[in-house]
Coordinates of C-alpha atoms in Angstrom, one line a residue:
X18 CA 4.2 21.6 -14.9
X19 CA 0.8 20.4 -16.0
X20 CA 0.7 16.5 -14.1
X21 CA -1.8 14.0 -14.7
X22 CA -2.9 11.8 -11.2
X23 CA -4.5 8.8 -11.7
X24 CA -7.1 7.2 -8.8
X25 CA -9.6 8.7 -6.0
X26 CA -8.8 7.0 -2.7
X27 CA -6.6 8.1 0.3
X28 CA -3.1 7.1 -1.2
X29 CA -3.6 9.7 -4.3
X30 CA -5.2 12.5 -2.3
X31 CA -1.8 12.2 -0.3
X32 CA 0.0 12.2 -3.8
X33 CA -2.1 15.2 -5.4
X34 CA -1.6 16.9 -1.8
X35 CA 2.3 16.6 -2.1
X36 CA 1.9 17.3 -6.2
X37 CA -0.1 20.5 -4.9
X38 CA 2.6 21.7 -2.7
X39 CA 5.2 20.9 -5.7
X40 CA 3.2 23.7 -7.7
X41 CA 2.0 21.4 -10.2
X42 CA -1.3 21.8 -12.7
X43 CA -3.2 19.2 -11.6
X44 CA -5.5 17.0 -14.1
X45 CA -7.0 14.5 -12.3
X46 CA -9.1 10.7 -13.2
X47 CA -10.6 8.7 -10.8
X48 CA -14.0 6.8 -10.8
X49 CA -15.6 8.4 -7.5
X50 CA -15.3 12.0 -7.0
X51 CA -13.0 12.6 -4.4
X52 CA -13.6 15.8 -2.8
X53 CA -9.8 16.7 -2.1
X54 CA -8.2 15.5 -5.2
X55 CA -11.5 17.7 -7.3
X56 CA -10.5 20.9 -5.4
X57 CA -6.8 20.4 -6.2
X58 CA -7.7 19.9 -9.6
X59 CA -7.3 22.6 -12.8
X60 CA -9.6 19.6 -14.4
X61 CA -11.2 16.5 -13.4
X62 CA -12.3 13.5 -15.3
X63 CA -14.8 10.6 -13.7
X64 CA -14.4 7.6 -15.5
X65 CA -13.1 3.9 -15.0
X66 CA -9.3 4.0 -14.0
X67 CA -8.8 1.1 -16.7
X68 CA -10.1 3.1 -19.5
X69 CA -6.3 3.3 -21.2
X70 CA -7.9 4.8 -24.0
X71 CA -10.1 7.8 -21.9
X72 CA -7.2 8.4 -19.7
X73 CA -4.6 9.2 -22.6
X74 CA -7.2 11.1 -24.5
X75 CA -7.6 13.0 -21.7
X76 CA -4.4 13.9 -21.1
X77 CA -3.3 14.5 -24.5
X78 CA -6.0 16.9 -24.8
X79 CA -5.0 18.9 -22.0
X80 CA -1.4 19.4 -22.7
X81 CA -0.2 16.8 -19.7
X82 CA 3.9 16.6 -19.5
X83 CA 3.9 14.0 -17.1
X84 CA 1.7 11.3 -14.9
X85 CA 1.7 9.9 -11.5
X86 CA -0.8 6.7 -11.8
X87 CA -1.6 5.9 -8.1
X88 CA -4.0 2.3 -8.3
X89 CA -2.1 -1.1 -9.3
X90 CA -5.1 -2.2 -11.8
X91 CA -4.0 0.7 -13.8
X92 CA -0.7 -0.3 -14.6
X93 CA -1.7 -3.9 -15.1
X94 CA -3.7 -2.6 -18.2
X95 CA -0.8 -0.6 -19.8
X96 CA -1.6 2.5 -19.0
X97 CA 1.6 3.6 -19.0
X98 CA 2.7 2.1 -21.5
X99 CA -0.1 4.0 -23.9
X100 CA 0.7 7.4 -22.2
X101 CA 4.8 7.1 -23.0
X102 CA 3.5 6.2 -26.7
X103 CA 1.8 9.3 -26.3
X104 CA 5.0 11.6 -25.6
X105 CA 3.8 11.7 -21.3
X106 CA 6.7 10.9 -19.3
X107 CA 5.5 8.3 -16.3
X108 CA 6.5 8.2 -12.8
X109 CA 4.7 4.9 -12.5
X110 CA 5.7 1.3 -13.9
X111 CA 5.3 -0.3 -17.5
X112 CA 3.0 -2.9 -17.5
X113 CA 5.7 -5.7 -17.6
X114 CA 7.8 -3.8 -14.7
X115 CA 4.0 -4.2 -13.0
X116 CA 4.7 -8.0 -12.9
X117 CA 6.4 -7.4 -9.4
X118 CA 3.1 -7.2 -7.9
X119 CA 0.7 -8.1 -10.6
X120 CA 1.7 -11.3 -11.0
X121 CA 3.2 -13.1 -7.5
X122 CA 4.2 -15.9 -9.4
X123 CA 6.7 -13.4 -11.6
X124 CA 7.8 -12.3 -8.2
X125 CA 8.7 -14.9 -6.4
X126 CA 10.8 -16.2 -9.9
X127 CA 12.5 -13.2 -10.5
X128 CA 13.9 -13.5 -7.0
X129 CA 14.4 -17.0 -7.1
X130 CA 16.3 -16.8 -10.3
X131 CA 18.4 -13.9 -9.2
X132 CA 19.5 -15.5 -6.5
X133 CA 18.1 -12.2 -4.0
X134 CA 18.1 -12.9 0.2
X135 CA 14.3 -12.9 1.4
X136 CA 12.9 -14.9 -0.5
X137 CA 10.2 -17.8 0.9
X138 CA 9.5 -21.0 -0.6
X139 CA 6.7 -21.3 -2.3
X140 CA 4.5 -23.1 -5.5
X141 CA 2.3 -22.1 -7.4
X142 CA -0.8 -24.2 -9.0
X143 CA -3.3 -23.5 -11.5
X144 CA -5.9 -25.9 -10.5
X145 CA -7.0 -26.9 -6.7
X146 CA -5.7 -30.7 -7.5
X147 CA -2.2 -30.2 -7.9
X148 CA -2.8 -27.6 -4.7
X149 CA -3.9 -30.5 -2.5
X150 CA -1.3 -33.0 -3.9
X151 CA 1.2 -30.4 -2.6
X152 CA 0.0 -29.7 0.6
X153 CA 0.0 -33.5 1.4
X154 CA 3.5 -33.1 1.0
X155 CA 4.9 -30.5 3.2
X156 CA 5.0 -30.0 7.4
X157 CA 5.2 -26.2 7.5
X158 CA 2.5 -23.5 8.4
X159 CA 1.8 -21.5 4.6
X160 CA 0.1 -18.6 3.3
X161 CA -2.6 -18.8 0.6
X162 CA -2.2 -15.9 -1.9
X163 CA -4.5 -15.3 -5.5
X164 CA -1.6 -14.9 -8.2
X165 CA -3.1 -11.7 -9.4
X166 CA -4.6 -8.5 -7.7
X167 CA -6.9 -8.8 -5.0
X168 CA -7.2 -5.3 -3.9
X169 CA -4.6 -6.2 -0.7
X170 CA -7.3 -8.2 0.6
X171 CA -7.1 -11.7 -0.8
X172 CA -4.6 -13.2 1.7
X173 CA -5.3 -16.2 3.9
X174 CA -2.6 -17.6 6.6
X175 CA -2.8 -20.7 8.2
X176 CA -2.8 -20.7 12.0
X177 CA -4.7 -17.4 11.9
X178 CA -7.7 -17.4 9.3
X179 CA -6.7 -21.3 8.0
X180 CA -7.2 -24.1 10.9
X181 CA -7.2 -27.4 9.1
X182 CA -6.4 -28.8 5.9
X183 CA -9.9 -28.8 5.4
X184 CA -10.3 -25.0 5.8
X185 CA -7.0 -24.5 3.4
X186 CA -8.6 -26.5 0.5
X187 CA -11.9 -24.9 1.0
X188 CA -10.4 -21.3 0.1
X189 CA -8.4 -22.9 -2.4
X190 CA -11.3 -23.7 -4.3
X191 CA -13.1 -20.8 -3.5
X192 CA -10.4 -18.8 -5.3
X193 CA -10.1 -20.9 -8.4
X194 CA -14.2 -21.1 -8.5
X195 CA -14.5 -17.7 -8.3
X196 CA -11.8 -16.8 -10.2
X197 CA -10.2 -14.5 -7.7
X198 CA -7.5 -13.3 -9.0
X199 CA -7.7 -14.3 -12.3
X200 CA -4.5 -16.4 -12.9
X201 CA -4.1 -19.7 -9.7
X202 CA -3.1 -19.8 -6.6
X203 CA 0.1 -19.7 -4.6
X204 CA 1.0 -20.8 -1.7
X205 CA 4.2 -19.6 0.5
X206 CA 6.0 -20.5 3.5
X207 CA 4.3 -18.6 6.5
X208 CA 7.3 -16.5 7.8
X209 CA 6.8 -15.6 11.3
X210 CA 8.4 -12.2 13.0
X211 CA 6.8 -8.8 12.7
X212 CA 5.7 -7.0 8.8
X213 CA 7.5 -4.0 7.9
X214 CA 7.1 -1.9 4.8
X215 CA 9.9 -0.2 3.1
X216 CA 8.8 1.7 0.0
X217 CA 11.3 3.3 -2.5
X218 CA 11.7 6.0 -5.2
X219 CA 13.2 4.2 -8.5
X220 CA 14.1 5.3 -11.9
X221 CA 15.1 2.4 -13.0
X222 CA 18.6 1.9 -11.7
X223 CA 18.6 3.8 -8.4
X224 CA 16.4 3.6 -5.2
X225 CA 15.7 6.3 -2.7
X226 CA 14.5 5.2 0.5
X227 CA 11.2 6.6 2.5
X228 CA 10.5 6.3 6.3
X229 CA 10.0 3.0 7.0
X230 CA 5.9 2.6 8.3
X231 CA 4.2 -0.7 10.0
X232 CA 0.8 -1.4 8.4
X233 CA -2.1 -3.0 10.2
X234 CA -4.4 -5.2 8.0
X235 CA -6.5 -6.6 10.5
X236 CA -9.8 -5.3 11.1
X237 CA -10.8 -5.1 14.5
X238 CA -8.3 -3.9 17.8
X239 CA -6.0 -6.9 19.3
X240 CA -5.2 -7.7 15.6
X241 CA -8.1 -10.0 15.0
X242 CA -10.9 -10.5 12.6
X243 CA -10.7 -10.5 8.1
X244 CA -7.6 -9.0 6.6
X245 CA -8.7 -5.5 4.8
X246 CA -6.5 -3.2 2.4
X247 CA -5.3 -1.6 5.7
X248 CA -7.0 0.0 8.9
X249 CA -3.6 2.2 9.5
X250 CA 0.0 2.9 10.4
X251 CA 2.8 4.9 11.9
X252 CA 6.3 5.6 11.4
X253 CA 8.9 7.1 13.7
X254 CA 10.7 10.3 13.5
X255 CA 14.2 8.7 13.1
X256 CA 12.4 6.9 9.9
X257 CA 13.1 3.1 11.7
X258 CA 10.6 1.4 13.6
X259 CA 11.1 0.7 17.0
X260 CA 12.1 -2.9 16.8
X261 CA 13.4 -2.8 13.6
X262 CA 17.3 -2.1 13.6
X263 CA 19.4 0.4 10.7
X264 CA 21.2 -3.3 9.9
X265 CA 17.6 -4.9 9.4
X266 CA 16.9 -1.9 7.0
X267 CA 19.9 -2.2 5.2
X268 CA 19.6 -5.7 4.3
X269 CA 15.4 -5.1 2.9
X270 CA 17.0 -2.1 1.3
X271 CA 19.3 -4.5 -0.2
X272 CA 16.8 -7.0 -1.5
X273 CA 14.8 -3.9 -3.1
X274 CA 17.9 -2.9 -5.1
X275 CA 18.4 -6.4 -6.3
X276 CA 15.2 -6.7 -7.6
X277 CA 15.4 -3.0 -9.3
X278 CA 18.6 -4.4 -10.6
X279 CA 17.1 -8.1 -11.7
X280 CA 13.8 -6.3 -13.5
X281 CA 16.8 -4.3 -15.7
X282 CA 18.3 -7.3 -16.6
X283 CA 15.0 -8.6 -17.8
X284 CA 14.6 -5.8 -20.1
X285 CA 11.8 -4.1 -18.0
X286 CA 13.3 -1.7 -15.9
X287 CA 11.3 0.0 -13.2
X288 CA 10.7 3.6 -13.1
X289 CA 8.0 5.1 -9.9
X290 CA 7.2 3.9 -6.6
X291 CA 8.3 0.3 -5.3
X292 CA 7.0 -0.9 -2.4
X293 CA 8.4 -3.9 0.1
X294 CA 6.5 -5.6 2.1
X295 CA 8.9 -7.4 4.7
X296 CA 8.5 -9.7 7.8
X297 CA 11.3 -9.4 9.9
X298 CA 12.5 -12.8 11.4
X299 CA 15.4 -13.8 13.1
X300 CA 16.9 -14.8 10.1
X301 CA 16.6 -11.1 9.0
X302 CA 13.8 -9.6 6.6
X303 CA 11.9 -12.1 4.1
X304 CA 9.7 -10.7 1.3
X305 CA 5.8 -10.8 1.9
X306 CA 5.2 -8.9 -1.1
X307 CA 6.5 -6.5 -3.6
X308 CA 4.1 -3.9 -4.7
X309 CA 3.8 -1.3 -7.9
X310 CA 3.2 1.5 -6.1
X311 CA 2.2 3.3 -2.6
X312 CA 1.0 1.5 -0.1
X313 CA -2.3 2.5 1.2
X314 CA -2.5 4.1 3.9
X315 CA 1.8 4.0 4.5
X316 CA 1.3 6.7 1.5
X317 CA -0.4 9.0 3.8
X318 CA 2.5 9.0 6.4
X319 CA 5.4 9.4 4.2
X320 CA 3.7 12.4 1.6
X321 CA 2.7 14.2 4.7
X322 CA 6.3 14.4 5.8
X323 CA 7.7 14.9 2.5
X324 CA 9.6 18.1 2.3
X325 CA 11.4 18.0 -1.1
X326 CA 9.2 19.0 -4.2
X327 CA 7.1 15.8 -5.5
X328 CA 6.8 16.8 -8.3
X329 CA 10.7 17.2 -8.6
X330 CA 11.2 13.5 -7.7
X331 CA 8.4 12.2 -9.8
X332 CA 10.0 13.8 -13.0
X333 CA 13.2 12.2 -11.4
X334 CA 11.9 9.3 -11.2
X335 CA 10.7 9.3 -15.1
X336 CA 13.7 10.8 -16.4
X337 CA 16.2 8.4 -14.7
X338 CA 17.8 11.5 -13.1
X339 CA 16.8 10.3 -9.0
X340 CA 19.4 11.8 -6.1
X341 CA 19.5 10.8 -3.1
X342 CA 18.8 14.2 -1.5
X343 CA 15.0 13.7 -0.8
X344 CA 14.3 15.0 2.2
X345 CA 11.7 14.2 5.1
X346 CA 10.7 15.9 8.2
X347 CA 11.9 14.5 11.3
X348 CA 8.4 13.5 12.9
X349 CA 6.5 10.6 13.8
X350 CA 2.7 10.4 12.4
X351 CA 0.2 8.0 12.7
X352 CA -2.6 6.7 10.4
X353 CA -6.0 6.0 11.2
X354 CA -8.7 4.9 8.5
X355 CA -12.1 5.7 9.4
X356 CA -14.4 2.8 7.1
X357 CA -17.9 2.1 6.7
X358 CA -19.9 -0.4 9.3
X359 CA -18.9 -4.2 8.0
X360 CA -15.6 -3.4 6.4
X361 CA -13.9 -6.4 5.9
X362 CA -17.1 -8.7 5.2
X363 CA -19.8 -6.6 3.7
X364 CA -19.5 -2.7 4.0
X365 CA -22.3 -0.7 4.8
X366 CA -22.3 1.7 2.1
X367 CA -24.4 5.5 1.1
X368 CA -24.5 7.1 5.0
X369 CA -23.5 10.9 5.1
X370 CA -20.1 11.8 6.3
X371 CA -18.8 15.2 7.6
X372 CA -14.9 15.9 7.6
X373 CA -13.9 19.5 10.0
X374 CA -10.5 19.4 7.9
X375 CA -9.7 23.2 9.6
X376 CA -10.5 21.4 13.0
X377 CA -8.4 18.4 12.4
X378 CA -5.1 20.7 11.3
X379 CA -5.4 22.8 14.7
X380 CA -5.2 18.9 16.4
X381 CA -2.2 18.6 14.6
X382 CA -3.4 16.5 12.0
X383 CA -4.6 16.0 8.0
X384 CA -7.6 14.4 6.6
X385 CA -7.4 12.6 3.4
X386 CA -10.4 11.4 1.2
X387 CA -10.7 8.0 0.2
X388 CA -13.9 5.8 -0.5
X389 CA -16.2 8.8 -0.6
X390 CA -18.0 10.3 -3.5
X391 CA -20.7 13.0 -3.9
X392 CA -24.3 12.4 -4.3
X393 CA -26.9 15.3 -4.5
X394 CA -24.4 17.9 -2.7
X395 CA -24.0 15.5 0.0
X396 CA -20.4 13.5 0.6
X397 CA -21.3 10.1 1.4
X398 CA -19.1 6.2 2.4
X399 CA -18.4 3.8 -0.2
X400 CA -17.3 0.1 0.3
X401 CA -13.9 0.6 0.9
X402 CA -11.8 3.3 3.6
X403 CA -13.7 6.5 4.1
X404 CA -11.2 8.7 5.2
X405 CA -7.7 8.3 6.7
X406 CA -6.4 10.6 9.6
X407 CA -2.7 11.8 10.3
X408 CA -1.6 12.8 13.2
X409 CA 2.1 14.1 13.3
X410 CA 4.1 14.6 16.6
X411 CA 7.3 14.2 17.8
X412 CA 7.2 11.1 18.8
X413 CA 4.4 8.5 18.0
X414 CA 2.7 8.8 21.2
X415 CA 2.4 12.3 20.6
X416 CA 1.1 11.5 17.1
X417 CA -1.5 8.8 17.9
X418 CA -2.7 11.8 20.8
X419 CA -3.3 14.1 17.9
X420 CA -4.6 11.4 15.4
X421 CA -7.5 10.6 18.1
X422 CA -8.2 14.5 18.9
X423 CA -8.6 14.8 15.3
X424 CA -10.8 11.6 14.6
X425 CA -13.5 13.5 17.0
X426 CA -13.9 15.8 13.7
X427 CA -15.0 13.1 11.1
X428 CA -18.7 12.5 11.9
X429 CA -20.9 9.7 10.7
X430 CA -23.2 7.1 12.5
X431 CA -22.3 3.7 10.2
X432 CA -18.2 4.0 10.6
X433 CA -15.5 2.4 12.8
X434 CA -12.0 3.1 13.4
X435 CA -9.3 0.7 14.8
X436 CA -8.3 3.0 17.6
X437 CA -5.5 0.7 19.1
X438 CA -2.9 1.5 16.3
X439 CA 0.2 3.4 17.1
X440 CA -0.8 3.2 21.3
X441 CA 2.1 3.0 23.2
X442 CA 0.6 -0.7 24.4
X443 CA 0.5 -2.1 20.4
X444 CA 3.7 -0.6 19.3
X445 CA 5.4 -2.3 22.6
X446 CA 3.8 -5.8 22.1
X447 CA 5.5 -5.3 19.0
X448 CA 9.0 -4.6 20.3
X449 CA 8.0 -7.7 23.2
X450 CA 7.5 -9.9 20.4
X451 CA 11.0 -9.4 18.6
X452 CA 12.2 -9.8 21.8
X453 CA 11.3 -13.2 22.2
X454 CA 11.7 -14.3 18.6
X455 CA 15.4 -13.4 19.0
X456 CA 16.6 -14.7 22.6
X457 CA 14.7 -17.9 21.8

């Protein structure tokens, strides 16, 4: 089947990997040129993701009978709702099914008016006045969130970035002087516990569940320094977490199916990849976010497990035809993003990078492009992620072992890696932390 992938970082190099496998004709757009998603490629396209207009012509011309659209900013431009008017079937959202992560305000309402567990309390302003009014109203710790799309990297929590009022109200104003965003500021209760993500297959009535992966947004080791889109991850091999229980799962799953359920009711039912971001508390799991698509990296470490044919569940998934028989190998993996020098404040950006990809699968491992294009032959960093490892294993020590033999195989002098995630020492802390939560 001729497929059109939409994107060029890390998360769609998974998905044109897994497409790959699937047997699928790949026609591929992205605005950097992605060395792994170009070689999988029967045609390639550089041009801005956004460009509806390029992106449909594009796959009209070449005969495209169905699209995978891996980057959120996509969607929130319609793109798939200008390639269904072109006869494509989508595995990806409309852009009012979008609203689930492109607008948090929608979110939090649609859950709110549903009545669906998990929810936090929050309000949402559109100038920094009635912010601070607000604020001098309530006793609780919150989150400061943009309403729209930040790139993941927009959030700010009191108690860990936030230490005073005065700090709050300074990144209030920040946002709505800048215009971050694009559309206020909301701010939510700070839920405290440990994040999980649970991402889903939908086609627009039913969800199939993926192995469920912890992300890790800080920048530096120890969990300090800026938030970033994601430094890495792991999952397990029985697809939990280690301190998350198959009750905890159930109930997130739960929440994920009510909101599939709620967007139907609203006349916008969702069709391709949801993903749930969840802290578990002792009151069970409460929604951080709800996303259109893959998580990047947790893409990386589900795809790379995925046995069943992608391209099988992303017609599925279009169709409204999903089963429940989607299949995942019994492994652990872990996720490490090598990124350019100052990622997180100001990346370095333009130093040469080599990736031994035949070295890193004898490790027993996979290297996926991300924030790297070609100039004059040479594959150089971007801003963003260079290139995210994978190590698989039976268990995720045995993963994160691999991961680091393999990270000895990316080479370039302006990079860093946050080599603490998946260690047996992190994952524990972890567990240590639930722990505690629960007996106290």
């Amino acid at each position: 089947m001729k497929v059109l992938a939409v994107g060029g970082g890390g998360r769609e190099h998974a998905a044109v990997e897994a497409l790959h496998r699937s047997g699928s004709e790949l026609y591929c757009v992205m605005k950097n040129a992605n060395p792994g998603i170009i070689r999988r490629s029967a045609k390639h396209l550089l041009c801005d993701e956004k460009d509806v207009d390029r992106v449909v012509a594009f796959a009209v011309e070449n005969g495209v009978e169905l699209a995978f659209i891996g980057p959120e900013a996509p969607l929130e431009a319609g793109i798939v709702d200008a390639l269904e008017k072109a006869g494509i079937k989508c595995a990806s959202p409309t852009k009012a099914a979008a609203r689930i992560e492109t607008s948090k305000s929608f979110m939090r309402k649609l859950v709110q008016d549903h009545g669906i567990d998990g929810n936090l309390s929050f309000a949402s302003f559109d100038n920094a006045g009635d912010a601070e009014a607000y604020l001098r109203t309530i006793d609780h710790e919150i989150v400061v969130k943009p309403v729209g799309l930040t790139g993941g990297k927009g959030v700010k929590v009191q108690g860990e970035h936030l230490h005073s009022f005065d700090d709050t109200m300074e990144y209030i104003r920040e946002i709505f002087d800048g215009n971050i965003g694009g559309a206020g500021v909301i701010l939510e209760e700070r839920a405290v516990g440990e994040e999980f993500t649970q991402m889903c297959f939908v086609d627009g009535r039913h969800i199939v569940p993926m192995p469920l992966v912890q992300d890790h947004k800080r920048a530096y080791e120890g969990d300090v320094g800026p938030n970033t889109g994601g430094m890495g991850s792991y999952t397990d091999s029985d697809h939990l977490l280690p301190f998350v229980t198959e009750e905890d799962r159930k109930a997130a799953l739960a929440i994920v199916q009510a909101i599939v359920d709620a967007l139907a009711d609203e006349g916008c039912p969702y069709r391709g990849v949801m993903y749930g971001q969840f802290m578990l508390t002792v009151n069970g799991p409460k929604i951080i976010e709800i996303n259109a698509r893959f998580g990047d990296p947790e893409a990386m470490n589900v795809l790379t497990v995925l046995e069943s044919s992608f391209e099988d569940v992303c017609l599925a998934m279009a169709e409204g035809t999903l089963g429940a028989d989607v299949k995942f190998s019994s492994e652990a993996t872990v996720c490490k993003y090598v990124v350019p020098k100052g990622y997180g404040v100001k990346s370095e950006s333009g130093h040469e990078i080599s990736v031994d990809e035949e070295a890193i699968s004898k490790c027993g491992a996979v290297a996926y492009y991300a924030n790297v294009d070609m100039k004059d032959g040479k594959l150089v960093t971007g801003t963003s992620r260079s290139v995210g490892v994978v190590g698989k294993g039976a268990t995720i020590e045995e993963a994160e072992a691999n991961c680091e033999r393999a990270l000895e195989h990316v080479k370039c002098d302006a990079v860093f890696v946050r080599h603490d995630i998946g260690t047996r020492e992190l994952v524990q802390r972890r567990v240590d932390h639930m722990k505690a939560l629960r007996s106290a």
